[in-house]
Coordinates of C-alpha atoms in Angstrom, one line a residue:
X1 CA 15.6 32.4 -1.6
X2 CA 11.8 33.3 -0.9
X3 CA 10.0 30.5 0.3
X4 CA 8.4 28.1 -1.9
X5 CA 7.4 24.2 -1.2
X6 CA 7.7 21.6 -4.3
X7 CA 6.4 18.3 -3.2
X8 CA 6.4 15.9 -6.0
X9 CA 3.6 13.4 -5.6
X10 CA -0.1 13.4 -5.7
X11 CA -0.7 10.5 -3.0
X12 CA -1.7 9.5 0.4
X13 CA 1.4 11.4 1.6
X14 CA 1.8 14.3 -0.7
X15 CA -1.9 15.2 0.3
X16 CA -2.0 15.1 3.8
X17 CA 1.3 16.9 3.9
X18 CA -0.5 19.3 2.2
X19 CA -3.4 19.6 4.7
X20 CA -0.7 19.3 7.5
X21 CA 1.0 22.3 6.1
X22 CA -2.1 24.4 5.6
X23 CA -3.2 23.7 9.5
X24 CA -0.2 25.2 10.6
X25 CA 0.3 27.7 7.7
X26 CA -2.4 29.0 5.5
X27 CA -0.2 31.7 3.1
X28 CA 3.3 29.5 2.5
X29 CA 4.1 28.9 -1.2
X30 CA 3.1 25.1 -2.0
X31 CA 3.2 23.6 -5.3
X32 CA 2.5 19.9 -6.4
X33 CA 4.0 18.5 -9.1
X34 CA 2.8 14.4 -10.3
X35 CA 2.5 12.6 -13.1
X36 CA -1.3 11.6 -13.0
X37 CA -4.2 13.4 -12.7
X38 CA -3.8 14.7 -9.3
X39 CA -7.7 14.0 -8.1
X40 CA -7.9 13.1 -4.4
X41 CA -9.3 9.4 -3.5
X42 CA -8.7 6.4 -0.8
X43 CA -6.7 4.2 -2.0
X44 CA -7.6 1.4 0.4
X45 CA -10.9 2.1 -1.5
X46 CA -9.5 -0.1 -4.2
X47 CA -10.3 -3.5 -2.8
X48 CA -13.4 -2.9 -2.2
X49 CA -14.7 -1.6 -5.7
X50 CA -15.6 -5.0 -7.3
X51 CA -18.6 -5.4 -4.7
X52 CA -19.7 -1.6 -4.4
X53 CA -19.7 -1.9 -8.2
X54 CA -17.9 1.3 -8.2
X55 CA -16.0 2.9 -11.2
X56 CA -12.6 4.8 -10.8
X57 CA -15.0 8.2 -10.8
X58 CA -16.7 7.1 -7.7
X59 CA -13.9 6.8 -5.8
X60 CA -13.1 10.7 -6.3
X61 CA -13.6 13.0 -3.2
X62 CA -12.3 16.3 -4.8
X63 CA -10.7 16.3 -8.7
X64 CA -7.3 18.3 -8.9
X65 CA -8.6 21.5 -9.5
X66 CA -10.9 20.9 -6.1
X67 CA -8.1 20.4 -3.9
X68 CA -5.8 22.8 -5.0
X69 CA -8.7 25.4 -4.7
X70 CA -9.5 24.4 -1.3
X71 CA -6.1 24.3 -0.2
X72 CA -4.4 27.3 -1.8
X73 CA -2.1 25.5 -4.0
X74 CA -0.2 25.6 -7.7
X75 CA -0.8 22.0 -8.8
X76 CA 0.5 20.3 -11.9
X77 CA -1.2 17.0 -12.8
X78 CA -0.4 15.2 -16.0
X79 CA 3.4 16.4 -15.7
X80 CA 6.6 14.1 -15.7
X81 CA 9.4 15.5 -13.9
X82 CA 12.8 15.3 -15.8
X83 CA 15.5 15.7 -13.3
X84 CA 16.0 17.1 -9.7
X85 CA 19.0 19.4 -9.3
X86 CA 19.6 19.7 -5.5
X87 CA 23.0 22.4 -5.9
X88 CA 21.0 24.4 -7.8
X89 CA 17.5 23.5 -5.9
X90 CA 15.6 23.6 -8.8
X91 CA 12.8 20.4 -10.4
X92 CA 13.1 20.6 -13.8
X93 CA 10.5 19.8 -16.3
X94 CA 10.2 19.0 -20.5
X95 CA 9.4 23.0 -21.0
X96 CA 10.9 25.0 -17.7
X97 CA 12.2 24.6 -13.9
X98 CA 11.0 25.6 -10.7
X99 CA 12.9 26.6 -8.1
X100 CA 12.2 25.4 -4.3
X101 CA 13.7 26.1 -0.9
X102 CA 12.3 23.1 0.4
X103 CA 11.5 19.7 -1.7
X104 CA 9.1 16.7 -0.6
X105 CA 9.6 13.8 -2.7
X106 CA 6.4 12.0 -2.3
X107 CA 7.0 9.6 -5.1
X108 CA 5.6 6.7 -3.8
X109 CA 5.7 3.2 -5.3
X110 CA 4.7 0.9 -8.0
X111 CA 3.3 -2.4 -8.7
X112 CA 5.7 -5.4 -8.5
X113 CA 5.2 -8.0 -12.1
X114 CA 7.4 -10.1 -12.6
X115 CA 8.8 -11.0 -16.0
X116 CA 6.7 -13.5 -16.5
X117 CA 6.6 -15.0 -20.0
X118 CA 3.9 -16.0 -22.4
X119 CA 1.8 -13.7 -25.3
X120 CA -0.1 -11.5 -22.5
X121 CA 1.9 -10.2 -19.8
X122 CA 0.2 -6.4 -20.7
X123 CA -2.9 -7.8 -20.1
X124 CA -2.1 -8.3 -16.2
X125 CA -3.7 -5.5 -14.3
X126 CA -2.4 -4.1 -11.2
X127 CA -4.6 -1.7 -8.9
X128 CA -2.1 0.0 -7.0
X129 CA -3.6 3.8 -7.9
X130 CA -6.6 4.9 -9.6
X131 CA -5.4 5.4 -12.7
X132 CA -4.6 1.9 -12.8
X133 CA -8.0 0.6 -12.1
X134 CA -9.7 3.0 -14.7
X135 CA -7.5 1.7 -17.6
X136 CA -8.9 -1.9 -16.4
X137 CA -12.1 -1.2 -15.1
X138 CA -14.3 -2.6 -18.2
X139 CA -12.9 -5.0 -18.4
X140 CA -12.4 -6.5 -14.9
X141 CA -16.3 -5.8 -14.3
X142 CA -17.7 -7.7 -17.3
X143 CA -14.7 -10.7 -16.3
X144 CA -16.7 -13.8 -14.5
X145 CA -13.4 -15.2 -13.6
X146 CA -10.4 -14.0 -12.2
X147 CA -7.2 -15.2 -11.1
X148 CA -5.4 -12.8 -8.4
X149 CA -1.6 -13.4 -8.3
X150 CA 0.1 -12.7 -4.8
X151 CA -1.8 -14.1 -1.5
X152 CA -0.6 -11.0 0.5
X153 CA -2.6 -8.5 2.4
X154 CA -4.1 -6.7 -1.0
X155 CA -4.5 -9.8 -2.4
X156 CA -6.5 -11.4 -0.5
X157 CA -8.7 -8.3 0.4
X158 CA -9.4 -8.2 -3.3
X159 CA -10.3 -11.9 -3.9
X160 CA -12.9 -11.9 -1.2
X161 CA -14.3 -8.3 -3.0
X162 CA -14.2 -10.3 -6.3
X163 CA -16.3 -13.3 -4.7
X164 CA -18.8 -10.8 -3.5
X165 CA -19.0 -9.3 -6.7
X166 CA -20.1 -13.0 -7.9
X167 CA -17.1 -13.9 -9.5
X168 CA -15.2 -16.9 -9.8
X169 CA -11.6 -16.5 -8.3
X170 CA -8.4 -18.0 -7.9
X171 CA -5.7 -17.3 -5.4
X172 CA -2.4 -18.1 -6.2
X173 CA 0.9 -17.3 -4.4
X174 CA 4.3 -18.9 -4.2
X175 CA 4.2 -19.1 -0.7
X176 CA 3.4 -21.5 1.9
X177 CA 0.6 -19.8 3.7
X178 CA -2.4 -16.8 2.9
X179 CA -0.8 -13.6 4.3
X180 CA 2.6 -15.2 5.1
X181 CA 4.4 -11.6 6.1
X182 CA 1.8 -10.8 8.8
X183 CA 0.2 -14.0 10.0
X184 CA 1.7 -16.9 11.9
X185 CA 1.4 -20.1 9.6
X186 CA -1.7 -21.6 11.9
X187 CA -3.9 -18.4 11.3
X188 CA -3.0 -18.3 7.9
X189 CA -4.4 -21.9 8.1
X190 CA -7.4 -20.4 9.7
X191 CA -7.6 -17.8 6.9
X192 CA -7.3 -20.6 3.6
X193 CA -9.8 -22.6 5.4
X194 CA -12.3 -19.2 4.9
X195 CA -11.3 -19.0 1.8
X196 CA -12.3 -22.0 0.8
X197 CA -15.3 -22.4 2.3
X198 CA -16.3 -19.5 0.2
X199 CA -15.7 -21.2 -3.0
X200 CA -12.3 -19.3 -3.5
X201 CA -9.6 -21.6 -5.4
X202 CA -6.4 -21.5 -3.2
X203 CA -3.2 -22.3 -5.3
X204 CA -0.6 -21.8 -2.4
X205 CA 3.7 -23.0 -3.2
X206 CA 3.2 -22.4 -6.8
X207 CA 5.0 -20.3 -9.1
X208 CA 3.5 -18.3 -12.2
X209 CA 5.7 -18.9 -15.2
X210 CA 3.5 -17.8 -17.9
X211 CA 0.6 -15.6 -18.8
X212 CA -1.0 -16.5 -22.6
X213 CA -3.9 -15.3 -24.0
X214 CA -5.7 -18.3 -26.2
X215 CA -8.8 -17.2 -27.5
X216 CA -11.3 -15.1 -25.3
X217 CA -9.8 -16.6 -22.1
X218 CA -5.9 -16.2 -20.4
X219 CA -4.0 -18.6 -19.1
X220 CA -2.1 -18.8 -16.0
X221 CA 0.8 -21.1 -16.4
X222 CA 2.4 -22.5 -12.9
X223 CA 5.6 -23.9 -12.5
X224 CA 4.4 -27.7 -11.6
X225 CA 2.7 -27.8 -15.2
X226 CA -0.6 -26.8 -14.1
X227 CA -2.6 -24.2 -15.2
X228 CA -5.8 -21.9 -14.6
X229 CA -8.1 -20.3 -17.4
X230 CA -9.7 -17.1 -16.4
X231 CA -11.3 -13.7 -18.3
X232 CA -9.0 -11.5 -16.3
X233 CA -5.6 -11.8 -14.8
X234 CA -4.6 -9.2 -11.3
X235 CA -0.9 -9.1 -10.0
X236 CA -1.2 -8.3 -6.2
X237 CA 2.6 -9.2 -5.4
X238 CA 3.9 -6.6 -3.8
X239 CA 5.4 -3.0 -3.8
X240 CA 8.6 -1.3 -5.1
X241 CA 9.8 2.0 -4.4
X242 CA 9.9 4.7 -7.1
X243 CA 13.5 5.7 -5.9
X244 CA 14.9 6.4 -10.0
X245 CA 14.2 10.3 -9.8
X246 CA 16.4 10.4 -6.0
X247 CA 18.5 8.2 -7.5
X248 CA 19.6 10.4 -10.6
X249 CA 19.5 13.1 -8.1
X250 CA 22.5 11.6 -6.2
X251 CA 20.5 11.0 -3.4
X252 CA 21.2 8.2 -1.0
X253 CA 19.1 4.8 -1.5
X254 CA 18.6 1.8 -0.5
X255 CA 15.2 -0.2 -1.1
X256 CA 13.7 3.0 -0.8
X257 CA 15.0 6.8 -0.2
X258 CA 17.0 6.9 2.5
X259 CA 16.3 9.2 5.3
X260 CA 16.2 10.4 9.1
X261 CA 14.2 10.9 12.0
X262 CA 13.1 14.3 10.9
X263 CA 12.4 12.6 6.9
X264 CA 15.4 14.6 5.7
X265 CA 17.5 12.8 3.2
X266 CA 21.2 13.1 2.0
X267 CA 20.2 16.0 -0.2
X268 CA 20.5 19.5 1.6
X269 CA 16.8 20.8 2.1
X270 CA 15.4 17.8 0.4
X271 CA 12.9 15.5 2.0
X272 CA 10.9 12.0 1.3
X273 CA 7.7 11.0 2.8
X274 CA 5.4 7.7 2.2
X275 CA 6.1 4.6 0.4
X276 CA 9.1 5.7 -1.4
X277 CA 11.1 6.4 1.8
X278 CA 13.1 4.1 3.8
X279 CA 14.0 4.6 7.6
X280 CA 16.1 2.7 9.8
X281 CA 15.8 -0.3 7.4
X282 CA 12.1 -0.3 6.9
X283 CA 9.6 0.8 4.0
X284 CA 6.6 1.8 6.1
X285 CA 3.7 1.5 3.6
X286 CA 1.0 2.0 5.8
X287 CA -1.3 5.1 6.4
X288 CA -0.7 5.6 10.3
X289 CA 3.0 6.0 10.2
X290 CA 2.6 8.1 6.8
X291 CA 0.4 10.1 8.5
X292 CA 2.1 10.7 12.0
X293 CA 5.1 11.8 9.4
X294 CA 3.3 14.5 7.5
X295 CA 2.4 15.5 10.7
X296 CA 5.6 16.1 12.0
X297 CA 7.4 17.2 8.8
X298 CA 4.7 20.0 8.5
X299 CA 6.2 21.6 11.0
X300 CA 10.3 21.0 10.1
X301 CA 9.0 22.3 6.8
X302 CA 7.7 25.5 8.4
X303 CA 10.6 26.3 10.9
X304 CA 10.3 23.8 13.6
X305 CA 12.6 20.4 13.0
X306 CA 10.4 17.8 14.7
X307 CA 11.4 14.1 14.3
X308 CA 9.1 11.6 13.7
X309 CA 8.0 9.0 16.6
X310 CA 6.4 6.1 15.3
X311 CA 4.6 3.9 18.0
X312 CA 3.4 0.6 17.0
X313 CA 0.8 0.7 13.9
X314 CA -2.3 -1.2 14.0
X315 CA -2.8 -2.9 10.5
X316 CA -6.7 -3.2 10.0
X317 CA -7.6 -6.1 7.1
X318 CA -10.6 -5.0 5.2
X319 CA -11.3 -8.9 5.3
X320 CA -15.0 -9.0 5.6
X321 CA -15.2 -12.9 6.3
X322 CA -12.6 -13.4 8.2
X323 CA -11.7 -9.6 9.5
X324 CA -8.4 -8.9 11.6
X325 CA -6.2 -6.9 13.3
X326 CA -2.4 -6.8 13.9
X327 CA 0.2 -5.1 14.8
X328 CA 4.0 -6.0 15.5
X329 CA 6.0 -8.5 15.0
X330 CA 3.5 -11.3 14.1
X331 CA 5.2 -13.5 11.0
X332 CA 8.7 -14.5 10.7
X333 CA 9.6 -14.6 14.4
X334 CA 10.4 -17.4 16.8
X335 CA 8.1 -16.1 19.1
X336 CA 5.9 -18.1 21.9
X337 CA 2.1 -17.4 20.8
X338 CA -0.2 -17.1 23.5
X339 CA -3.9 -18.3 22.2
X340 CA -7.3 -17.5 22.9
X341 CA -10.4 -18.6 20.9
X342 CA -13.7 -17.8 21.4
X343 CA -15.9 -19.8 18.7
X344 CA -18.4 -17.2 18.4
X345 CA -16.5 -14.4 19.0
X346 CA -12.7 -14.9 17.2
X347 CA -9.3 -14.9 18.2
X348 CA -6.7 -13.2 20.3
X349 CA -3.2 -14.2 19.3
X350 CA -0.4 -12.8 21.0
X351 CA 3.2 -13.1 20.3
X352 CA 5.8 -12.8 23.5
X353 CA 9.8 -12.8 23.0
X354 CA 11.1 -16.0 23.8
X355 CA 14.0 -14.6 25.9
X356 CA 13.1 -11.5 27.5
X357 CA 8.8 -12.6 27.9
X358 CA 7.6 -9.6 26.4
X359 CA 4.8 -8.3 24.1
X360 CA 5.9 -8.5 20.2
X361 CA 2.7 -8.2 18.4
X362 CA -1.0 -9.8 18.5
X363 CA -4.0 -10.6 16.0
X364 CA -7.3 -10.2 16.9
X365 CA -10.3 -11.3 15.1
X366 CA -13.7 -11.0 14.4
X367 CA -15.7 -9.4 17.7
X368 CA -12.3 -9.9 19.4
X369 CA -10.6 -6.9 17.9
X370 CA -12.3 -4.7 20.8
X371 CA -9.1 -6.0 22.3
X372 CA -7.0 -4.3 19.8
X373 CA -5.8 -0.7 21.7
X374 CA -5.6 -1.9 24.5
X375 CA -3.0 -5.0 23.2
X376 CA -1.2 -1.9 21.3
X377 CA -0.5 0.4 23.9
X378 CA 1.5 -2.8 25.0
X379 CA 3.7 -2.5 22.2
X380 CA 7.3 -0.9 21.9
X381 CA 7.5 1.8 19.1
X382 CA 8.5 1.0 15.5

């Protein structure tokens, strides 16, 4: 059949596919298909909206009808996808199907909530896509108090943007430590000390049970009987991968989409890119390796099969009081940390394996992160 690229998915990765593809080919048939609007924004933007005082509009760089102008595309916004049929290689929508030679499942991935229980469990906002934040956007800007469920990276970049935006905010998590997947337990010390010095409640080893609404405020409900009142309620806990369309597709998943080196998954001519694909046991929800793939799919896409080589990606927190970066294998590891601290000037962290004496991973801090490429270039690939 003729050519003609579907990529379903409006995102981080479906976009910079699509400028990938147009660098290396400015004619080739390329139509996106998502479910929301479709305008192009940074979604790292997000924890920093609170402080800049900036609505869901701000954060637009070019609406739908601006990108797919700019780069010569057929793009449908505001349209849900029925059913994938990858014998027939044809997307098929409520009204009509499209045919593809080549399909990009860019489908990326949703908010984790629990079920918690109690009267308003809808009231929890997430702000994992702009869409998101505009339902919640009133709301969260006129609330003076705000409890942030999950103590992860988002998390916490979002309750220091809250505390800057002069609210009162809570942190809760039901782990031990701030961070606890990228931070050894005695920076993640360093980091709850911060926090608390900047008036930010930390609630570490409890567990939400309940979210009720009593009145004009909400109430957080923990499992050791305590509770928080607040005027808004934000679930940061994590990300799962919208794998239910591969999945009805017959396509091979796991946590994620299953695929290759070269992003190809079990579905003849049918490909997954971002935070919905999985690789060698790992989602990588970051923008460097997401990047680096639409890079090198571009070209499989257009003729050329080109696998993906990942080398270690540096993880920048947008952490304004306590700012870091990491890379490797930093939490959950035995490894021997090597530390130096500069009082003025922050920390350099660095992780060796106990057996073999090599480099692992590192976090650097403050006016220390000058030390950050150099420490990378250390590093084995993902």
């Amino acid at each position: 059949m003729d050519k003609h690229i579907v990529i379903i998915g409006s995102g981080f990765a479906a976009y910079q596919l699509v400028k990938s593809l147009r660098k290396l080919d400015g004619a080739a048939p390329i139509t996106v298909i998502t479910a929301d609007s479709g305008d192009d924004y940074s979604k790292p933007e997000l924890s920093h909206v609170f402080s800049r005082r900036q609505t869901a509009g701000d954060l637009i760089k070019q609406t739908a009808d601006e990108f797919a102008a700019s780069q010569q595309i057929a793009l449908m916004n505001y349209t849900e996808v029925q059913s994938i049929d990858t014998e027939a290689k044809v997307v098929r929508l409520p009204d009509h199907q499209i045919n593809y030679s080549e399909l990009v499942l860019a489908t990326g991935a949703s908010s984790l909530v629990p079920a918690f229980e109690g009267n308003a469990t809808d009231e929890i906002a997430t702000l994992n896509s702009l869409a998101e934040y505009a339902n919640r956007q009133d709301r969260l800007a006129a609330a003076k108090s705000v409890v942030v469920m999950g103590a992860g990276l988002i998390g916490t970049e979002i309750a220091m943007d809250l505390t800057l935006a002069g609210k009162q905010v809570t942190l809760c998590d039901r782990a031990e430590s701030l961070m606890p997947t990228l931070l050894p337990s005695f920076l993640g010390a360093e980091l709850y000390q911060v926090m608390v010095e900047n008036q930010v409640r930390v609630k570490l080893s409890s567990t939400v049970q309940a979210v009720n609404r009593h009145h004009q405020q909400l109430i957080v409900q923990f499992d050791d009987q305590s509770y928080v009142e607040a005027d808004a309620v934000i679930a940061a806990m994590g990300l799962k991968p919208n794998i239910l369309l591969a999945s009805n597709a017959g396509l091979a998943v796991n946590q994620g989409i299953l695929i290759d080196d070269q992003l190809r998954t079990s579905g003849q001519d049918v490909y997954a890119l971002g935070d919905c694909a999985e690789f060698d046991g790992k989602v990588r929800a970051f923008l460097q390796p997401t990047m680096l793939s639409a890079i090198a799919l571009a070209k499989t896409l257009l003729g050329t099969p080109t696998p993906v080589k990942l080398p270690a990606s540096l993880i920048k927190a947008k952490t304004p009081w306590f700012p870091l970066s990491l890379s490797g294998q930093t939490a959950g590891v035995q490894a021997r940390w090597e530390v130096t601290r500069y009082d003025d000037e922050g920390y350099i962290a660095k992780a060796f394996d106990r057996e073999t004496e090599t480099l692992i991973g590192f976090v650097v801090s403050h006016e220390q992160q000058k030390s950050a490429f150099p420490l990378l270039r250390q590093l084995p690939a993902e």
